[in-house]
Short mmCIF file of C-alpha atoms in Angstrom, two decimals:
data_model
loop_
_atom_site.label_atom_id
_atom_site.label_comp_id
_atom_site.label_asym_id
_atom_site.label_seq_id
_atom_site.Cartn_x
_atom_site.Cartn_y
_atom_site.Cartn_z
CA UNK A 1 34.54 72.84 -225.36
CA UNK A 2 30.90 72.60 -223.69
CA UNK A 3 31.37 73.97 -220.17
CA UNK A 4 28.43 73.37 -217.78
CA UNK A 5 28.09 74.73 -214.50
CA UNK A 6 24.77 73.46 -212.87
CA UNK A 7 23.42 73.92 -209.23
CA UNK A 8 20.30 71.56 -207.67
CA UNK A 9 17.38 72.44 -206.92
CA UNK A 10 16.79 75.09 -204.10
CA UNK A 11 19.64 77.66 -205.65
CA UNK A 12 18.50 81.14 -206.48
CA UNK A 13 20.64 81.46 -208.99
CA UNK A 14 18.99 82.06 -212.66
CA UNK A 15 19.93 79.52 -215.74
CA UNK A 16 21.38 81.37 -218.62
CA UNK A 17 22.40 79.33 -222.04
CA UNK A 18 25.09 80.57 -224.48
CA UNK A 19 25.24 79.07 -227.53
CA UNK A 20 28.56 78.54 -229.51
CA UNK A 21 29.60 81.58 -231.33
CA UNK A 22 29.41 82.14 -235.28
CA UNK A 23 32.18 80.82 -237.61
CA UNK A 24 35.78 80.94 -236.91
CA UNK A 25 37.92 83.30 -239.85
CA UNK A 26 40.69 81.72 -240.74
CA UNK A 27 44.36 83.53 -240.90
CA UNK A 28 46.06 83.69 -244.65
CA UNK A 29 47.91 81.12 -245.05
CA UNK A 30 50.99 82.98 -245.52
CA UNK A 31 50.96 84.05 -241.67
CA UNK A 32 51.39 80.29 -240.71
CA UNK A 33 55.18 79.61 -240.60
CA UNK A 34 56.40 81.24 -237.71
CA UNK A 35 53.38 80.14 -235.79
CA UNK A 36 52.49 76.28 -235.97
CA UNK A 37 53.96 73.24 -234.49
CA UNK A 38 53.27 71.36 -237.58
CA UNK A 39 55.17 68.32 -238.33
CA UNK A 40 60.31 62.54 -196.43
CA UNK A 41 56.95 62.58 -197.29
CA UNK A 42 54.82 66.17 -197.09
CA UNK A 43 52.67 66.26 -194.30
CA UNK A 44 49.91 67.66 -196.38
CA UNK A 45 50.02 64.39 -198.45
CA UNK A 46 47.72 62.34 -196.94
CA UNK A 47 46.78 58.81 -198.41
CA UNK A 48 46.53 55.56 -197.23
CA UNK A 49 47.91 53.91 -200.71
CA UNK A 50 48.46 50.21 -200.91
CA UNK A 51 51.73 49.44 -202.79
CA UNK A 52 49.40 47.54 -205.03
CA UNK A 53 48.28 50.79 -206.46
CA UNK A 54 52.06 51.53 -207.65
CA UNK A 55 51.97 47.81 -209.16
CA UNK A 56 51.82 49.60 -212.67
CA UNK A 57 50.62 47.39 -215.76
CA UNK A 58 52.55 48.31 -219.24
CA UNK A 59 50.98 47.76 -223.03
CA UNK A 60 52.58 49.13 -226.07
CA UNK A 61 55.14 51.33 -224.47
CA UNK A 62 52.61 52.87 -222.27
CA UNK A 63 52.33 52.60 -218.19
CA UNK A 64 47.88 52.07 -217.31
CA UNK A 65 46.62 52.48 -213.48
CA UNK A 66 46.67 49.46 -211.19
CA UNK A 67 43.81 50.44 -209.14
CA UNK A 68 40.38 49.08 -210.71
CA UNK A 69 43.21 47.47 -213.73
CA UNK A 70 41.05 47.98 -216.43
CA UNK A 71 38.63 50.11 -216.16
CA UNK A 72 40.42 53.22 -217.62
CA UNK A 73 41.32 53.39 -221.13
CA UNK A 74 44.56 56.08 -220.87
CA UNK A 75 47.93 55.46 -219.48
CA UNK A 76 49.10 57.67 -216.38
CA UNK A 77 52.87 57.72 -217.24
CA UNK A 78 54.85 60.95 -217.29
CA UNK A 79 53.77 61.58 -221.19
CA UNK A 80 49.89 61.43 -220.27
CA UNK A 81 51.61 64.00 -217.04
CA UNK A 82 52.25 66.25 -219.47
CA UNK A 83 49.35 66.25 -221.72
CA UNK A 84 46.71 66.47 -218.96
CA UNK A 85 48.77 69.60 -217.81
CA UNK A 86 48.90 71.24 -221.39
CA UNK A 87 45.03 70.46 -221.10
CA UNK A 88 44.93 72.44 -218.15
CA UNK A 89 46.51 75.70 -219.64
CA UNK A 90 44.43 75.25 -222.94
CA UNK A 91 41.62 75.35 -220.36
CA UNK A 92 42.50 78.41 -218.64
CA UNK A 93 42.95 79.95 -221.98
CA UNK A 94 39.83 79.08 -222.88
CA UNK A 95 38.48 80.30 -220.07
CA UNK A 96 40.50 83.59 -219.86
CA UNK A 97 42.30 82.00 -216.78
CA UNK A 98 39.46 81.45 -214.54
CA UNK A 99 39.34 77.88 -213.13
CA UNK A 100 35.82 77.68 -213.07
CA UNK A 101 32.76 79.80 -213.79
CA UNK A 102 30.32 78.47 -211.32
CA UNK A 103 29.16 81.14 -208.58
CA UNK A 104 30.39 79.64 -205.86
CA UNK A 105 31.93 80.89 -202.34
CA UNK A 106 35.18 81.61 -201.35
CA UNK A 107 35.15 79.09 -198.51
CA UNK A 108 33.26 76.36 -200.72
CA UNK A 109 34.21 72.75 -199.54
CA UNK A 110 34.97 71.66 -203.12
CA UNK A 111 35.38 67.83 -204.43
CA UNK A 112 37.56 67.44 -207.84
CA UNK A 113 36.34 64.21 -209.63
CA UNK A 114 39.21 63.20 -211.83
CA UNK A 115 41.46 65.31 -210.69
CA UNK A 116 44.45 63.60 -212.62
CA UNK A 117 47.75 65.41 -211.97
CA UNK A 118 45.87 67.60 -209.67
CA UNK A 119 47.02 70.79 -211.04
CA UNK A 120 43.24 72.17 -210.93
CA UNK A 121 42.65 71.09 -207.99
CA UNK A 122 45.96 72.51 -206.40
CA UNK A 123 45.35 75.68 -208.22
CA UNK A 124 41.87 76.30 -206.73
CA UNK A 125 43.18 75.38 -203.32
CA UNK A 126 45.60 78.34 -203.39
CA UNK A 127 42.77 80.75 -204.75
CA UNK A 128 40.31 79.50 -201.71
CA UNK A 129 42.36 78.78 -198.62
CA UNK A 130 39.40 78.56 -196.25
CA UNK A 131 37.88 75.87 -198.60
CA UNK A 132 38.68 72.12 -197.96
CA UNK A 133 39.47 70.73 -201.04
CA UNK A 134 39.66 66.53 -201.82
CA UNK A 135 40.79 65.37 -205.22
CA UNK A 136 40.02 61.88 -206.46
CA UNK A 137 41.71 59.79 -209.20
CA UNK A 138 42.60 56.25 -210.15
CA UNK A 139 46.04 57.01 -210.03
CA UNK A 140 48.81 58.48 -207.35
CA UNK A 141 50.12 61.09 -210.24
CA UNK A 142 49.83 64.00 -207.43
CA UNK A 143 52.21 66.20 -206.13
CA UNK A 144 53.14 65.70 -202.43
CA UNK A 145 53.53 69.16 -202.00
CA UNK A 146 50.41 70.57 -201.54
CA UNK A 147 48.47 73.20 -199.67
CA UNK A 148 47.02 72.27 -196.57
CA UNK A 149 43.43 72.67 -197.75
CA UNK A 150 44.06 69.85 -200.00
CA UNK A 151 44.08 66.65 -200.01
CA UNK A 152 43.90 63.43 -202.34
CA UNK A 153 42.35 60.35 -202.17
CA UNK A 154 43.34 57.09 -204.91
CA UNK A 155 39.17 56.58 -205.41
CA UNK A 156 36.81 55.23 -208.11
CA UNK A 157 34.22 57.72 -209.11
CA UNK A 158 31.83 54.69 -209.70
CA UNK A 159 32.17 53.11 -206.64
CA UNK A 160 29.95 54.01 -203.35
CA UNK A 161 30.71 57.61 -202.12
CA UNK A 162 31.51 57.30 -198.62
CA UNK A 163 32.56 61.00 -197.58
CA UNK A 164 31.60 62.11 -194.17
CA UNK A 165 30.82 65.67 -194.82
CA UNK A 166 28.59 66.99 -198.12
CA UNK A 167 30.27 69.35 -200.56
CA UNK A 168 29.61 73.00 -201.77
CA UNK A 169 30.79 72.41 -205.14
CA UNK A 170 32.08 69.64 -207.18
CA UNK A 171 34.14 69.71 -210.18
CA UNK A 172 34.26 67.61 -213.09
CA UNK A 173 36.51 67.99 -215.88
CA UNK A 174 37.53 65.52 -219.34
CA UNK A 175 35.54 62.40 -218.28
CA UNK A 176 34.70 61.11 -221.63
CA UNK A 177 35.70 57.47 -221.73
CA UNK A 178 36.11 57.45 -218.06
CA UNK A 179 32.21 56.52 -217.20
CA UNK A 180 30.32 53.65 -216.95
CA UNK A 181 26.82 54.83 -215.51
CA UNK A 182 26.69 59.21 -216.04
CA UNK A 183 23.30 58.71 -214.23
CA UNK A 184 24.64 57.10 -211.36
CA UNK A 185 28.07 59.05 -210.89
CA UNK A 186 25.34 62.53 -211.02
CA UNK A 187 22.92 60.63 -208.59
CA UNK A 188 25.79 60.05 -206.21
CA UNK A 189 26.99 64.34 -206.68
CA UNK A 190 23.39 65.42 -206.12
CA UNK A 191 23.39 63.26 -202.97
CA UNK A 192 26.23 64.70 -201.62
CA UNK A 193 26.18 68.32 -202.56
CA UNK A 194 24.75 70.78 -199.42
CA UNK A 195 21.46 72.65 -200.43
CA UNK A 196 22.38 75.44 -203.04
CA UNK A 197 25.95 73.45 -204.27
CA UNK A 198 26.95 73.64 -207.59
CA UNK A 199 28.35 70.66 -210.11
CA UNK A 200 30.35 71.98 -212.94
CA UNK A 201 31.17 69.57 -215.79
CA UNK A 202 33.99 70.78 -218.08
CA UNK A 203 34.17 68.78 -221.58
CA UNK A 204 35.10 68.61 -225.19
CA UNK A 205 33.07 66.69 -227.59
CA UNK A 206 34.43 63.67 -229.58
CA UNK A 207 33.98 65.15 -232.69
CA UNK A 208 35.91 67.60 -234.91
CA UNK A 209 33.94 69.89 -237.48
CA UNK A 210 34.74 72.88 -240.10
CA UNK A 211 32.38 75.44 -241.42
CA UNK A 212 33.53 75.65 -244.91
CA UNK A 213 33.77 71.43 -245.49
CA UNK A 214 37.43 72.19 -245.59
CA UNK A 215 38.20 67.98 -244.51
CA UNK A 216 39.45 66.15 -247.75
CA UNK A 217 37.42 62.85 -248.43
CA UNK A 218 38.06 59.81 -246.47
CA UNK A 219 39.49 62.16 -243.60
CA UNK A 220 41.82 60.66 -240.98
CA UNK A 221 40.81 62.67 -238.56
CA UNK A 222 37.34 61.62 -238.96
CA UNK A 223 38.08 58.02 -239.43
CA UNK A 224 39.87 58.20 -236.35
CA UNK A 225 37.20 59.99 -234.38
CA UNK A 226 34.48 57.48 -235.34
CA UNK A 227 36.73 54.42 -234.71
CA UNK A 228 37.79 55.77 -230.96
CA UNK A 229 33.73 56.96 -230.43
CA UNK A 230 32.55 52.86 -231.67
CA UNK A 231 35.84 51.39 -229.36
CA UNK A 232 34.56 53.05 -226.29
CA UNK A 233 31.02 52.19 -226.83
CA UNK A 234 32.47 48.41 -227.23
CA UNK A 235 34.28 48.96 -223.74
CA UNK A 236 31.57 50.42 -222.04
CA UNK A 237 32.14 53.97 -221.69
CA UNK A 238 30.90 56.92 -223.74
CA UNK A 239 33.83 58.78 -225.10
CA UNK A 240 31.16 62.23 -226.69
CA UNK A 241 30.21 62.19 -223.03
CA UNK A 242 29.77 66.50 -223.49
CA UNK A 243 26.53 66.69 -225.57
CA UNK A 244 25.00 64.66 -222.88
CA UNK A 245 25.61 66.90 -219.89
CA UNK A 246 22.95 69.02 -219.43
CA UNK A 247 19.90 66.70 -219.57
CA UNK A 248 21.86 64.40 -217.64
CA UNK A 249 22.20 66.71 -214.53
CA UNK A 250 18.59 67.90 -215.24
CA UNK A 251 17.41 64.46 -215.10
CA UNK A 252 19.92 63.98 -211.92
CA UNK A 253 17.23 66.67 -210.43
CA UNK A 254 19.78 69.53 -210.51
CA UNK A 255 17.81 73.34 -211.53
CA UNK A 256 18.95 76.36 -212.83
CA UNK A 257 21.36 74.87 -215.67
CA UNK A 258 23.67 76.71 -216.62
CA UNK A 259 25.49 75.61 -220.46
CA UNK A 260 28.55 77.31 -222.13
CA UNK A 261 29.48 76.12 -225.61
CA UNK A 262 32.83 77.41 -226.77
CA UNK A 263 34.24 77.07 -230.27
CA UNK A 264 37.91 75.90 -229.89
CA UNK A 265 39.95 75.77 -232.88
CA UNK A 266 41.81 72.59 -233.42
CA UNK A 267 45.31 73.95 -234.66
CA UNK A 268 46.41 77.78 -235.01
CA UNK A 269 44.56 78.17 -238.44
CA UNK A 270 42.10 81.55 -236.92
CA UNK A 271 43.22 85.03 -237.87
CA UNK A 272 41.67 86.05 -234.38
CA UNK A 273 44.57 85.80 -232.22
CA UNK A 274 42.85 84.78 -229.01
CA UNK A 275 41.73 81.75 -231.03
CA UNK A 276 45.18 81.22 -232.99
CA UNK A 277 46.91 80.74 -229.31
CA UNK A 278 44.01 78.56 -228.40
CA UNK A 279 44.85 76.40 -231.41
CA UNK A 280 48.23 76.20 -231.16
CA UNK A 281 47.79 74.53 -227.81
CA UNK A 282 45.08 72.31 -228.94
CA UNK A 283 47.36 71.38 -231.98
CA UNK A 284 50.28 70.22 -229.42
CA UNK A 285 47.13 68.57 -227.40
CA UNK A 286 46.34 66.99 -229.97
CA UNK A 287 49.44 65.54 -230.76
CA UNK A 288 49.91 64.26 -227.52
CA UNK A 289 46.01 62.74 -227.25
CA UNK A 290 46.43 60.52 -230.57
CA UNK A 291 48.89 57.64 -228.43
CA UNK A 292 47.17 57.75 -225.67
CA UNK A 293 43.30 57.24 -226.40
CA UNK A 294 44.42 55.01 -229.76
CA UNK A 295 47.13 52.49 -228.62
CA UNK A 296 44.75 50.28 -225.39
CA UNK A 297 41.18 50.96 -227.21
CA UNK A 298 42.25 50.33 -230.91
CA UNK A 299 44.30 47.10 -229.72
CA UNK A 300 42.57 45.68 -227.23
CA UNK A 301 39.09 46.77 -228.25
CA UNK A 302 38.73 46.84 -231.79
CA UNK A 303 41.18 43.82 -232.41
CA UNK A 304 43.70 45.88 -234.44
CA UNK A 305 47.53 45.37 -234.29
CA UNK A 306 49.71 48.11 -233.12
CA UNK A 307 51.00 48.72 -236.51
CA UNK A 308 47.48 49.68 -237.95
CA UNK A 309 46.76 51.82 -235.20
CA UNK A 310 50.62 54.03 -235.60
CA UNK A 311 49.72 54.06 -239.35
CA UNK A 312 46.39 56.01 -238.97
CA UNK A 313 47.82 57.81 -236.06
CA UNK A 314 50.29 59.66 -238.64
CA UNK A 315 47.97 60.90 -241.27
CA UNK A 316 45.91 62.18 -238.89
CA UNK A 317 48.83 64.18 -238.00
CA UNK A 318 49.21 64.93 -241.06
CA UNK A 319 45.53 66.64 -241.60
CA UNK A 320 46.56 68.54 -237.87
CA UNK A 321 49.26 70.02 -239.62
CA UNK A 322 47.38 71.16 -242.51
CA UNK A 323 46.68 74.85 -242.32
CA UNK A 324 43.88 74.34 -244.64
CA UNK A 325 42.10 72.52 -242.80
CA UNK A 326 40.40 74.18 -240.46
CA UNK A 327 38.72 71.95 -238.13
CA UNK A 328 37.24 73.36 -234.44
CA UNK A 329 36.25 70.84 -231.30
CA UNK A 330 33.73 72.09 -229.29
#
């Protein structure tokens, strides 16, 4: 995962750059069994939803947004729920539970782009009360009840920010595939951040490596990779949005850039055991990610049938549940 906290210009805060760290050992292969997963309304809830928004559309099993129909790539049902939540612990493990590392204030007025289920945002409500907190999202997939700091708002990113009051910090977190114009969306954040705000942008990259060329030939896993990376191009979006990052916001005219790469392995192949409970997460992640960014973009993009896209789906969940394999995201 590349984790990027960046603040505009005017901040005193010094830019530091970690790179990611050296390679990953790998556990003996006898230690895997036990571990892998192979094989009334709240008054804090304030929106001003159109029952449009619940007027769900369904392909291939799987429930997509009605607001802006289209324009997002992943379904929002109670499956993709779930996932985005195991991507929030796998986050905080990552992370060694923090929910952010930018330097920011307790009483920071804090925006959360994408905010999904809204378990980050809810979480980082209840660790700055004073702060007001908005989240933003396609989708009405919130909780009701909230803390009374919070609130969220059915919004496009992409669309004209209209908010009354500028922001302390804003948080970004697993866009890729979800923007149109990166430039614009971090032209729009600059504008409305006060002087000395922070924008952090939390992301993986679409890509999935080794360090010993432990892949077999004609991998799955990397057929599938390059396949979902060409389909998002085709629909407009950048899906490897995370090596982009930082000289997007320096372009935006942010200073002081801050960029964290972390090596995250990809199933619970690492004798380190931070990194083995990192992977088993990502593993289940990963399991859980294949449906939902293959079934809309392979279909309806790249002209495949359902069928095709299922088939590949399982060998690549096959190579996840190879312990020999020992493949890392970043």
């Amino acid at each position: 995962m590349a984790s990027a906290a960046l603040a505009p210009s005017g901040n005193p805060h010094e830019a530091t750059a970690t790179k990611s760290q050296g390679a990953i050992e790998p556990d003996d292969i006898g230690h895997f069994d036990d571990d892998l997963a192979y094989g009334d309304e709240a008054q804090s809830y304030t929106t001003s939803l159109a029952s449009s928004v619940y007027d769900y559309k369904y392909e291939n099993g799987r429930r997509y947004n009605a607001f802006r129909e289209g324009e997002y790539p992943l379904p929002n049902d109670e499956q993709e729920q779930d996932r985005l939540d195991l991507i929030h612990h796998l986050h905080l493990l990552i992370l060694d539970g923090k929910l952010y590392l930018a330097p920011i204030k307790e009483d920071a007025n804090t925006l959360d782009v994408g905010t999904g289920t809204g378990v980050w945002a809810v979480g980082f409500a209840d660790e700055h009360p004073s702060a007001e907190v908005i989240g933003t999202d396609l989708s009405p997939i919130q909780p009701r009840w909230i803390p009374p700091n919070l609130r969220f708002e059915i919004d496009d990113a992409e669309s004209d920010w209209a908010y009354e009051k500028k922001f302390d910090y804003i948080h970004l977190r697993t866009m890729g595939g979800s923007i149109r114009d990166v430039p614009r969306l971090l032209q729009q954040a600059y504008d409305h951040l006060n002087p000395g705000g922070w924008i952090e942008w939390q992301e993986y990259e679409t890509t999935s490596k080794t360090d010993d060329n432990s892949f077999p030939p004609d991998s799955a896993m990397l057929k599938w990779i390059e396949n979902l990376n060409v389909a998002a191009d085709k629909f407009g979006k950048v899906m490897n949005i995370a090596p982009l990052i930082k000289e997007s916001v320096q372009k935006a005219g942010f200073a002081n850039v801050v960029e964290k790469i972390y090596k995250v392995p990809m199933t619970p192949w690492a004798k380190n055991p931070k990194l083995k409970n990192q992977g088993r997460y990502n593993q289940l992640a990963m399991f859980d990610s294949l449906q939902a960014y293959t079934l809309r973009l392979f279909t309806s993009v790249l002209g495949w049938k359902k069928e095709e896209a299922e088939a590949l789906i399982a060998q690549v969940r096959q190579e996840l549940s190879n312990p020999r394999i020992h493949m890392y995201s970043t």
